[in-house]
Tab-separated table of C-alpha atoms and ligand atoms in Angstrom:
chain	number	residue	atom	x	y	z
A	171	MET	CA	-0.716	21.257	-2.794
A	172	THR	CA	-2.715	20.175	-5.403
A	173	PHE	CA	-1.644	18.657	-8.646
A	174	ASN	CA	-3.804	18.233	-11.866
A	175	ASN	CA	-1.857	16.353	-14.135
A	176	LEU	CA	0.464	13.949	-12.367
A	177	MET	CA	3.092	11.682	-14.270
A	178	VAL	CA	3.382	8.204	-12.310
A	179	THR	CA	6.335	6.477	-13.785
A	180	GLY	CA	6.648	2.683	-13.434
A	181	GLY	CA	3.036	2.452	-12.641
A	182	CYS	CA	3.028	-0.955	-13.966
A	183	GLY	CA	5.297	-2.293	-11.230
A	184	PHE	CA	4.749	-3.527	-7.713
A	185	ILE	CA	4.811	-0.264	-5.704
A	186	GLY	CA	3.443	2.027	-8.399
A	187	SER	CA	0.355	-0.027	-8.941
A	188	ASN	CA	-0.357	0.036	-5.620
A	189	PHE	CA	0.282	3.657	-5.515
A	190	ILE	CA	-2.305	4.399	-8.295
A	191	ARG	CA	-4.745	2.572	-6.718
A	192	TYR	CA	-4.400	4.322	-3.205
A	193	LEU	CA	-4.041	7.726	-4.861
A	194	LEU	CA	-7.209	7.227	-6.983
A	195	GLY	CA	-8.890	6.737	-3.902
A	196	GLU	CA	-7.990	9.687	-2.042
A	197	GLU	CA	-10.073	12.621	-1.633
A	198	ASP	CA	-7.521	15.256	-1.565
A	199	PHE	CA	-6.551	14.053	-5.049
A	200	GLN	CA	-9.090	15.249	-7.526
A	201	GLY	CA	-6.346	15.345	-10.714
A	202	ARG	CA	-5.572	13.053	-13.520
A	203	ILE	CA	-2.517	10.147	-13.241
A	204	ILE	CA	-0.578	9.385	-16.420
A	205	ASN	CA	1.008	6.181	-15.805
A	206	VAL	CA	4.118	6.042	-17.891
A	207	ASP	CA	5.553	2.352	-18.217
A	208	LYS	CA	8.060	0.771	-20.637
A	209	LEU	CA	6.428	-2.975	-19.602
A	210	THR	CA	9.669	-4.747	-18.841
A	211	TYR	CA	9.433	-8.076	-17.479
A	212	ALA	CA	8.444	-6.421	-14.230
A	213	GLY	CA	5.480	-4.363	-15.479
A	214	ASN	CA	2.256	-5.954	-15.651
A	215	PRO	CA	-0.877	-4.021	-16.938
A	216	GLU	CA	-3.192	-6.312	-15.631
A	217	ASN	CA	-2.191	-4.997	-12.146
A	218	LEU	CA	-4.265	-1.966	-12.634
A	219	SER	CA	-7.002	-3.932	-14.393
A	220	GLY	CA	-10.602	-2.177	-13.623
A	221	VAL	CA	-8.601	1.109	-12.838
A	222	GLU	CA	-9.571	2.835	-16.125
A	223	GLU	CA	-13.194	1.891	-15.862
A	224	ALA	CA	-13.438	2.777	-11.909
A	225	TYR	CA	-11.937	6.503	-12.625
A	226	PRO	CA	-13.378	7.723	-16.006
A	227	GLY	CA	-11.504	10.697	-17.359
A	228	ARG	CA	-8.832	10.479	-14.747
A	229	TYR	CA	-6.262	7.442	-15.413
A	230	PHE	CA	-4.307	7.768	-18.596
A	231	PHE	CA	-1.796	5.039	-20.227
A	232	GLU	CA	1.528	5.259	-22.062
A	233	ARG	CA	3.732	3.031	-22.709
A	234	ALA	CA	6.923	4.419	-23.034
A	235	ASP	CA	10.641	4.448	-21.519
A	236	VAL	CA	11.477	7.084	-19.684
A	237	CYS	CA	14.709	7.164	-21.243
A	238	ASP	CA	13.283	8.291	-24.415
A	239	ALA	CA	13.430	12.234	-24.338
A	240	GLU	CA	11.559	12.756	-27.356
A	241	ARG	CA	8.618	10.824	-25.860
A	242	MET	CA	8.993	11.930	-22.652
A	243	LYS	CA	8.452	15.534	-23.730
A	244	GLU	CA	5.362	14.896	-25.956
A	245	ILE	CA	4.081	13.225	-23.280
A	246	PHE	CA	4.297	16.415	-20.736
A	247	ALA	CA	3.386	18.363	-23.131
A	248	ARG	CA	0.095	16.902	-23.981
A	249	TYR	CA	-0.881	16.008	-20.469
A	250	ASP	CA	0.117	19.405	-19.247
A	251	VAL	CA	2.345	17.547	-16.583
A	252	ASP	CA	2.563	19.550	-13.300
A	253	ALA	CA	4.067	16.601	-11.123
A	254	VAL	CA	6.013	13.618	-11.283
A	255	CYS	CA	6.194	10.347	-8.841
A	256	HIS	CA	8.991	8.302	-10.300
A	257	PHE	CA	9.122	4.664	-8.977
A	258	ALA	CA	10.333	3.540	-13.031
A	259	ALA	CA	13.397	1.598	-12.119
A	260	GLU	CA	15.230	-1.699	-12.671
A	261	SER	CA	14.641	-2.965	-9.138
A	262	HIS	CA	15.847	-6.433	-8.634
A	263	VAL	CA	19.473	-6.883	-6.739
A	264	ASP	CA	20.084	-10.534	-7.951
A	265	ARG	CA	19.301	-9.313	-11.620
A	266	SER	CA	21.645	-5.988	-11.316
A	267	ILE	CA	24.480	-8.683	-10.244
A	268	ARG	CA	23.885	-10.359	-13.428
A	269	ARG	CA	23.452	-7.814	-15.709
A	270	PRO	CA	24.212	-4.167	-14.296
A	271	GLU	CA	23.533	-2.049	-17.923
A	272	GLY	CA	20.004	-1.657	-17.728
A	273	PHE	CA	20.422	-0.544	-14.308
A	274	ILE	CA	22.629	2.145	-15.021
A	275	TYR	CA	20.475	3.352	-18.414
A	276	SER	CA	16.923	2.762	-16.848
A	277	ASN	CA	17.578	4.276	-13.001
A	278	ILE	CA	20.447	6.926	-13.278
A	279	PHE	CA	19.818	8.105	-17.273
A	280	GLY	CA	16.034	7.522	-16.893
A	281	THR	CA	16.393	9.838	-13.931
A	282	PHE	CA	18.563	12.684	-15.763
A	283	ASN	CA	15.948	12.854	-18.496
A	284	LEU	CA	13.059	13.309	-16.582
A	285	LEU	CA	14.513	15.689	-14.637
A	286	GLU	CA	15.922	17.695	-17.243
A	287	ILE	CA	12.226	17.817	-19.347
A	288	ALA	CA	10.902	18.833	-15.762
A	289	ARG	CA	13.013	21.666	-15.146
A	290	HIS	CA	12.376	23.195	-18.452
A	291	ARG	CA	8.617	23.342	-17.726
A	292	GLY	CA	8.985	26.509	-15.588
A	293	ASP	CA	6.905	27.595	-12.899
A	294	ALA	CA	3.963	25.750	-14.085
A	295	PHE	CA	5.999	22.465	-12.805
A	296	LYS	CA	5.061	21.940	-9.024
A	297	LEU	CA	6.890	18.546	-7.741
A	298	PHE	CA	9.109	15.883	-9.051
A	299	HIS	CA	8.764	12.937	-6.218
A	300	HIS	CA	11.680	10.538	-6.217
A	301	VAL	CA	11.106	7.329	-4.948
A	302	SER	CA	14.031	5.698	-3.724
A	303	THR	CA	15.474	2.981	-1.614
A	304	ASP	CA	17.173	2.331	2.018
A	305	GLU	CA	19.807	0.499	0.566
A	306	VAL	CA	21.712	3.307	-0.859
A	307	TYR	CA	23.021	3.793	2.904
A	308	GLY	CA	24.920	0.119	2.618
A	309	SER	CA	24.907	-2.338	5.203
A	310	LEU	CA	24.527	-1.806	8.981
A	311	GLY	CA	25.901	-3.883	11.920
A	312	PRO	CA	23.939	-5.332	14.808
A	313	GLU	CA	23.100	-1.749	15.987
A	314	GLY	CA	21.990	0.929	14.784
A	315	LEU	CA	19.610	2.729	12.181
A	316	PHE	CA	19.712	4.562	8.527
A	317	THR	CA	19.045	8.210	9.070
A	318	GLU	CA	19.017	11.167	6.702
A	319	GLU	CA	22.161	11.922	7.355
A	320	THR	CA	23.717	8.173	6.897
A	321	PRO	CA	26.422	8.668	4.169
A	322	TYR	CA	25.734	6.771	0.987
A	323	ARG	CA	27.620	3.247	0.756
A	324	PRO	CA	25.563	1.316	-1.729
A	325	ASN	CA	26.911	-2.301	-2.409
A	326	SER	CA	25.051	-3.397	-5.280
A	327	PRO	CA	24.658	-2.305	-8.680
A	328	TYR	CA	21.201	-1.798	-8.133
A	329	SER	CA	21.625	0.355	-5.128
A	330	ALA	CA	24.490	2.363	-6.955
A	331	SER	CA	22.483	3.102	-9.542
A	332	LYS	CA	19.437	4.197	-7.201
A	333	ALA	CA	22.470	6.573	-5.116
A	334	ALA	CA	23.342	8.253	-8.177
A	335	SER	CA	19.797	8.903	-8.913
A	336	ASP	CA	19.282	10.300	-5.478
A	337	HIS	CA	22.406	12.469	-5.992
A	338	LEU	CA	21.157	14.185	-9.782
A	339	VAL	CA	17.554	14.920	-7.862
A	340	ARG	CA	19.294	16.314	-4.669
A	341	ALA	CA	21.379	18.134	-7.373
A	342	TYR	CA	18.531	19.441	-9.644
A	343	HIS	CA	17.144	21.024	-6.417
A	344	GLU	CA	20.392	22.872	-5.555
A	345	THR	CA	21.470	23.844	-8.874
A	346	TYR	CA	18.241	24.973	-10.846
A	347	GLY	CA	15.614	25.165	-7.629
A	348	LEU	CA	13.506	22.238	-9.251
A	349	PRO	CA	11.095	21.581	-6.686
A	350	THR	CA	11.793	17.905	-5.459
A	351	THR	CA	11.363	15.557	-2.514
A	352	LEU	CA	12.886	12.411	-2.021
A	353	SER	CA	11.919	9.361	-0.218
A	354	ASN	CA	14.259	6.486	1.048
A	355	CYS	CA	12.135	3.254	1.829
A	356	SER	CA	12.795	0.011	3.292
A	357	ASN	CA	11.727	-3.265	1.958
A	358	ASN	CA	8.263	-3.390	0.979
A	359	TYR	CA	5.772	-6.374	0.556
A	360	GLY	CA	2.096	-6.493	-0.378
A	361	PRO	CA	-0.322	-7.748	-3.694
A	362	TYR	CA	1.192	-7.605	-6.899
A	363	GLN	CA	5.011	-7.865	-5.944
A	364	PHE	CA	6.718	-9.773	-9.016
A	365	PRO	CA	7.731	-13.131	-7.335
A	366	GLU	CA	11.169	-13.082	-7.666
A	367	LYS	CA	11.252	-11.181	-4.463
A	368	LEU	CA	11.535	-12.887	-1.142
A	369	LEU	CA	7.858	-13.038	0.073
A	370	PRO	CA	6.106	-13.818	-2.877
A	371	LEU	CA	8.510	-16.256	-4.151
A	372	MET	CA	8.601	-17.902	-0.697
A	373	ILE	CA	4.568	-17.668	-0.425
A	374	LEU	CA	4.208	-19.135	-3.875
A	375	ASN	CA	6.674	-21.920	-3.656
A	376	ALA	CA	5.252	-22.756	0.074
A	377	SER	CA	1.836	-23.486	-1.411
A	378	GLU	CA	3.012	-25.865	-3.971
A	379	GLY	CA	5.379	-27.710	-2.021
A	380	LYS	CA	8.637	-26.668	-3.613
A	381	THR	CA	11.872	-25.628	-2.195
A	382	LEU	CA	12.400	-22.550	-0.227
A	383	PRO	CA	16.129	-20.999	-1.339
A	384	VAL	CA	17.429	-19.110	1.644
A	385	TYR	CA	20.732	-17.152	0.656
A	386	GLY	CA	23.633	-17.635	3.053
A	387	ASP	CA	22.799	-18.350	6.974
A	388	GLY	CA	19.562	-16.749	6.464
A	389	ARG	CA	20.239	-14.237	9.478
A	390	ASN	CA	20.205	-11.010	7.221
A	391	VAL	CA	17.828	-8.533	8.460
A	392	ARG	CA	15.585	-6.150	6.669
A	393	ASP	CA	12.943	-3.932	8.138
A	394	TRP	CA	9.541	-4.482	6.066
A	395	LEU	CA	6.906	-2.048	5.509
A	396	TYR	CA	3.568	-3.110	4.146
A	397	VAL	CA	3.273	-1.319	0.253
A	398	THR	CA	-0.045	0.808	1.325
A	399	ASP	CA	1.835	2.323	4.519
A	400	HIS	CA	4.458	3.116	1.643
A	401	CYS	CA	2.305	4.519	-0.749
A	402	GLU	CA	0.516	6.803	2.071
A	403	ALA	CA	4.125	8.261	3.184
A	404	ILE	CA	5.055	9.068	-0.395
A	405	TRP	CA	1.665	10.839	-0.716
A	406	THR	CA	1.985	12.752	2.473
A	407	ILE	CA	5.515	13.800	1.519
A	408	MET	CA	4.253	14.942	-1.759
A	409	LYS	CA	1.463	17.213	-0.241
A	410	ARG	CA	3.176	18.629	2.587
A	411	GLY	CA	7.209	17.538	2.620
A	412	ARG	CA	9.605	20.707	2.716
A	413	ARG	CA	11.044	20.732	-1.100
A	414	GLY	CA	14.623	19.722	-1.402
A	415	GLU	CA	14.492	17.602	1.452
A	416	THR	CA	14.803	13.314	2.143
A	417	TYR	CA	12.575	11.293	4.189
A	418	ASN	CA	13.322	8.171	5.403
A	419	VAL	CA	10.384	5.619	5.371
A	420	GLY	CA	10.404	2.375	7.292
A	421	GLY	CA	8.055	-0.174	8.503
A	422	ALA	CA	9.377	-0.688	12.325
A	423	SER	CA	9.666	-4.342	11.468
A	424	GLU	CA	13.062	-5.505	11.612
A	425	MET	CA	13.265	-9.444	10.742
A	426	GLU	CA	15.665	-11.938	9.648
A	427	ASN	CA	14.986	-13.611	6.472
A	428	ILE	CA	14.792	-17.241	8.004
A	429	VAL	CA	12.025	-16.026	10.392
A	430	ILE	CA	10.231	-14.665	7.676
A	431	VAL	CA	10.178	-18.124	5.543
A	432	GLU	CA	9.134	-19.968	8.755
A	433	MET	CA	6.439	-17.534	9.276
A	434	ILE	CA	5.120	-18.080	5.853
A	435	CYS	CA	5.328	-21.859	6.523
A	436	ASP	CA	3.613	-21.899	9.421
A	437	LEU	CA	0.770	-19.790	8.320
A	438	LEU	CA	0.538	-22.010	5.185
A	439	ASP	CA	0.318	-25.092	7.314
A	440	GLU	CA	-2.586	-23.086	9.123
A	441	LEU	CA	-4.263	-22.128	6.118
A	442	MET	CA	-3.744	-25.281	3.804
A	443	PRO	CA	-2.361	-28.226	5.690
A	444	LEU	CA	-0.180	-30.613	3.654
A	445	GLU	CA	-1.525	-34.345	3.273
A	446	GLY	CA	-0.099	-36.436	6.292
A	447	GLY	CA	0.416	-33.320	8.332
A	448	ALA	CA	3.936	-32.601	6.671
A	449	LYS	CA	5.624	-29.256	7.930
A	450	ARG	CA	6.536	-26.722	5.330
A	451	ARG	CA	9.776	-25.789	7.029
A	452	SER	CA	11.224	-28.804	5.667
A	453	LEU	CA	11.115	-27.215	2.251
A	454	ILE	CA	13.624	-24.918	3.632
A	455	THR	CA	17.278	-24.972	1.911
A	456	PHE	CA	20.298	-22.651	2.365
A	457	VAL	CA	21.761	-21.974	-0.710
A	458	LYS	CA	25.055	-19.854	-1.541
A	459	ASP	CA	24.985	-16.198	-0.610
A	460	ARG	CA	24.593	-13.286	-2.797
A	461	PRO	CA	27.343	-11.686	-3.575
A	462	GLY	CA	27.950	-8.408	-1.358
A	463	HIS	CA	24.950	-9.326	0.389
A	464	ASP	CA	23.950	-6.587	2.880
A	465	ARG	CA	23.614	-7.857	6.493
A	466	ARG	CA	21.319	-5.408	7.783
A	467	TYR	CA	19.016	-2.559	7.039
A	468	ALA	CA	17.145	-0.740	9.491
A	469	ILE	CA	15.181	2.849	9.417
A	470	ASP	CA	14.896	5.520	11.508
A	471	PHE	CA	11.388	7.139	10.323
A	472	SER	CA	11.492	9.941	13.015
A	473	LYS	CA	11.788	12.970	10.296
A	474	ILE	CA	8.381	11.976	8.604
A	475	ASN	CA	6.997	11.157	11.820
A	476	ARG	CA	7.637	14.458	13.378
A	477	GLU	CA	7.567	16.691	10.595
A	478	LEU	CA	4.522	15.129	8.996
A	479	GLY	CA	2.846	13.024	11.397
A	480	TRP	CA	3.210	9.883	8.835
A	481	SER	CA	4.143	6.197	10.860
A	482	PRO	CA	3.262	2.733	9.605
A	483	LYS	CA	-0.564	1.378	10.239
A	484	GLU	CA	0.435	-2.069	9.612
A	485	SER	CA	2.398	-4.721	11.917
A	486	PHE	CA	4.328	-7.155	10.041
A	487	ALA	CA	1.791	-10.375	11.467
A	488	THR	CA	-1.152	-8.662	10.233
A	489	GLY	CA	0.703	-7.268	6.848
A	490	LEU	CA	1.815	-10.971	6.181
A	491	ARG	CA	-1.591	-12.590	6.520
A	492	LYS	CA	-3.141	-10.211	3.979
A	493	THR	CA	-0.204	-10.545	1.987
A	494	VAL	CA	-0.679	-14.691	2.082
A	495	ASP	CA	-3.942	-14.310	1.645
A	496	TRP	CA	-4.136	-12.096	-1.266
A	497	TYR	CA	-1.422	-14.505	-3.136
A	498	LEU	CA	-3.685	-17.753	-2.470
A	499	LYS	CA	-6.641	-15.815	-3.748
A	500	ASN	CA	-5.219	-14.392	-6.628
A	501	ARG	CA	-3.249	-17.374	-7.802
A	502	PRO	CA	-4.250	-17.091	-11.605
A	503	TRP	CA	-2.167	-13.720	-11.608
A	504	ALA	CA	1.148	-15.719	-10.537
A	505	ASP	CA	0.327	-18.324	-12.933
A	506	ARG	CA	0.039	-16.224	-15.793
A	507	ILE	CA	2.936	-14.458	-14.979
A	508	ARG	CA	4.760	-17.687	-14.591
A	509	SER	CA	3.701	-19.639	-17.204
A	510	GLY	CA	4.624	-17.295	-20.119
A	511	GLU	CA	0.872	-16.468	-20.857
A	512	TYR	CA	1.348	-12.780	-19.721
A	513	ARG	CA	4.336	-12.290	-22.011
A	514	ARG	CA	2.205	-13.736	-24.654
A	515	TRP	CA	-0.463	-11.620	-24.089
A	516	MET	CA	1.633	-8.333	-23.958
A	517	GLU	CA	2.870	-9.520	-27.562
A	518	GLU	CA	-0.335	-9.254	-28.984
A	519	HIS	CA	-1.226	-6.371	-27.162
A	520	TYR	CA	1.973	-4.145	-27.365
A	521	GLY	CA	4.279	-5.904	-29.723
A	522	GLY	CA	6.231	-7.647	-27.246
B	705	NAD	P1	8.840	-2.961	-9.804
B	705	NAD	O1	10.149	-3.679	-10.625
B	705	NAD	O2	8.153	-3.936	-9.413
B	705	NAD	O3	8.071	-2.267	-11.013
B	705	NAD	C1	9.218	-1.362	-11.872
B	705	NAD	C2	8.330	-0.592	-12.750
B	705	NAD	O4	9.210	0.198	-13.661
B	705	NAD	C3	7.715	-1.897	-13.788
B	705	NAD	O5	6.352	-1.492	-14.358
B	705	NAD	C4	9.050	-1.573	-15.389
B	705	NAD	O6	8.097	-1.635	-16.363
B	705	NAD	C5	8.924	0.270	-14.791
B	705	NAD	N1	10.306	0.599	-15.727
B	705	NAD	C6	11.247	-0.270	-15.398
B	705	NAD	N2	12.478	0.550	-16.685
B	705	NAD	C7	11.798	1.134	-16.985
B	705	NAD	C8	12.054	2.479	-17.894
B	705	NAD	N3	13.129	2.538	-18.360
B	705	NAD	N4	11.032	3.373	-18.579
B	705	NAD	C9	9.444	3.137	-17.995
B	705	NAD	N5	8.780	2.391	-17.341
B	705	NAD	C10	10.130	1.425	-16.733
B	705	NAD	O7	9.429	-2.253	-8.873
B	705	NAD	P2	8.931	-2.006	-7.524
B	705	NAD	O8	9.375	-2.943	-6.118
B	705	NAD	O9	7.556	-1.675	-7.712
B	705	NAD	O10	10.126	-0.471	-7.272
B	705	NAD	C11	9.301	0.920	-7.579
B	705	NAD	C12	10.301	1.747	-7.124
B	705	NAD	O11	10.378	1.758	-5.920
B	705	NAD	C13	11.846	1.588	-7.688
B	705	NAD	O12	11.933	2.937	-8.176
B	705	NAD	C14	12.662	1.100	-6.544
B	705	NAD	O13	14.108	1.526	-6.400
B	705	NAD	C15	11.672	1.912	-5.297
B	705	NAD	N6	11.651	0.832	-4.309
B	705	NAD	C16	11.347	-0.200	-4.075
B	705	NAD	C17	11.555	-0.934	-2.677
B	705	NAD	C18	10.835	-2.627	-2.754
B	705	NAD	O14	10.841	-2.904	-1.529
B	705	NAD	N7	9.992	-2.992	-3.840
B	705	NAD	C19	11.678	-0.424	-1.728
B	705	NAD	C20	12.129	0.876	-1.360
B	705	NAD	C21	12.144	1.570	-3.042
B	706	TYD	P1	14.788	-9.193	-2.086
B	706	TYD	O1	13.498	-9.370	-1.805
B	706	TYD	O2	15.425	-9.851	-3.167
B	706	TYD	O3	15.131	-7.710	-1.655
B	706	TYD	P2	16.364	-6.763	-1.601
B	706	TYD	O4	17.734	-7.560	-1.740
B	706	TYD	O5	16.103	-5.544	-2.336
B	706	TYD	O6	16.637	-6.690	0.005
B	706	TYD	O7	15.632	-9.998	-0.772
B	706	TYD	C1	14.939	-9.702	0.460
B	706	TYD	C2	15.987	-10.622	1.161
B	706	TYD	O8	15.840	-11.982	1.169
B	706	TYD	C3	17.514	-10.856	0.864
B	706	TYD	O9	18.349	-10.432	2.192
B	706	TYD	C4	18.257	-11.571	0.114
B	706	TYD	C5	17.004	-12.816	0.514
B	706	TYD	N1	16.772	-13.497	-0.512
B	706	TYD	C6	16.703	-15.082	-0.061
B	706	TYD	O10	17.181	-15.215	1.378
B	706	TYD	N2	16.362	-16.131	-1.176
B	706	TYD	C7	15.744	-15.685	-2.299
B	706	TYD	O11	15.130	-16.447	-3.030
B	706	TYD	C8	15.223	-14.488	-2.392
B	706	TYD	C9	14.640	-13.702	-3.438
B	706	TYD	C10	16.045	-13.236	-1.542
């Protein structure tokens, strides 16, 4: 299936920006991308610098809130949008615990709004792909994996809002016959991730000799996937996935948080040793646990593997090395975000 005018929502965030770069480089996509992003604190146009110039006439940016029905209708009509890949969301669990409202608004109402507009586009509309998370399934004990049949049991306001949006997508397919696909993916890591999430936070803090705050006992497990592998999975599903279906996407890389932090410390000690040979592991500090902290996530991705032939290419060891390398080389990117320079630039260009 080909798409001529693909709306990517949340394209200035971590995965969305990686996806846009990935897709514009794929030979089997020759259409236009319309990136719709509200530019919250997590949306950074710098993540896509050079893209418009590299692909003339194929990349467009619209600063807009996916909850704004009038703006969205106008953008769908003006670009003759025939498919949506929906990333836009509030995405950080800790923020959802402190202030859930924005998650309910953007993640649930925003998805509803796009689905409503999409269904009124009629037969010209080819696909609504919804990007979701394995966190909708809740928490696992020491054994077992999440499959597409695992019942939803979200534990945080973030995962509950994503679960609600997944249900809306499913309902729009069942009720209105909207062509949809849905992916539930494990934790991503790689370039352009906002430095509040585990990997970039630890890489940047460790490189600066700052404290490394590990929640609880550090034994919580996540299944890590390099972001480009996720992008490839999404594109594979969009092209060839069965409509109305859900696909789990994972990295086959289950890791305890503490092990990851130790790996980052050791890698940085190798790449940029501290004076006197001090070891960065001494920076690790166990802090108060996150409330409702899910113990373990692990993904069974045999469905996408069997039906569509996808599997992750990157191992955690190779992906981590690439990621550490990227953050060290792109220090000014992170410095600008953290110093407020990026906020000031946003105010000048976009009025805040
Ligand atoms: P992110 O926080 O880095 O980016 C989110 C982007 O959405 C930002 O650019 C932000 O400005 C934009 N946005 C937020 N609310 C908006 C609104 N109302 N209107 C328009 N734009 C809005 O997030 P991410 O890590 O790139 O995640 C992207 C998607 O992938 C999310 O839906 C998330 O649930 C899902 N996901 C993330 C992971 C992960 O590990 N990061 C794993 C699985 C699924
Ligand atoms: P995070 O990157 O926030 O992703 P998610 O909560 O969506 O899985 O966190 C990944 C894991 O790392 C999670 O178990 C919480 C833990 N964590 C810490 O121990 N310290 C930190 O400073 C952060 C941000 C996360």
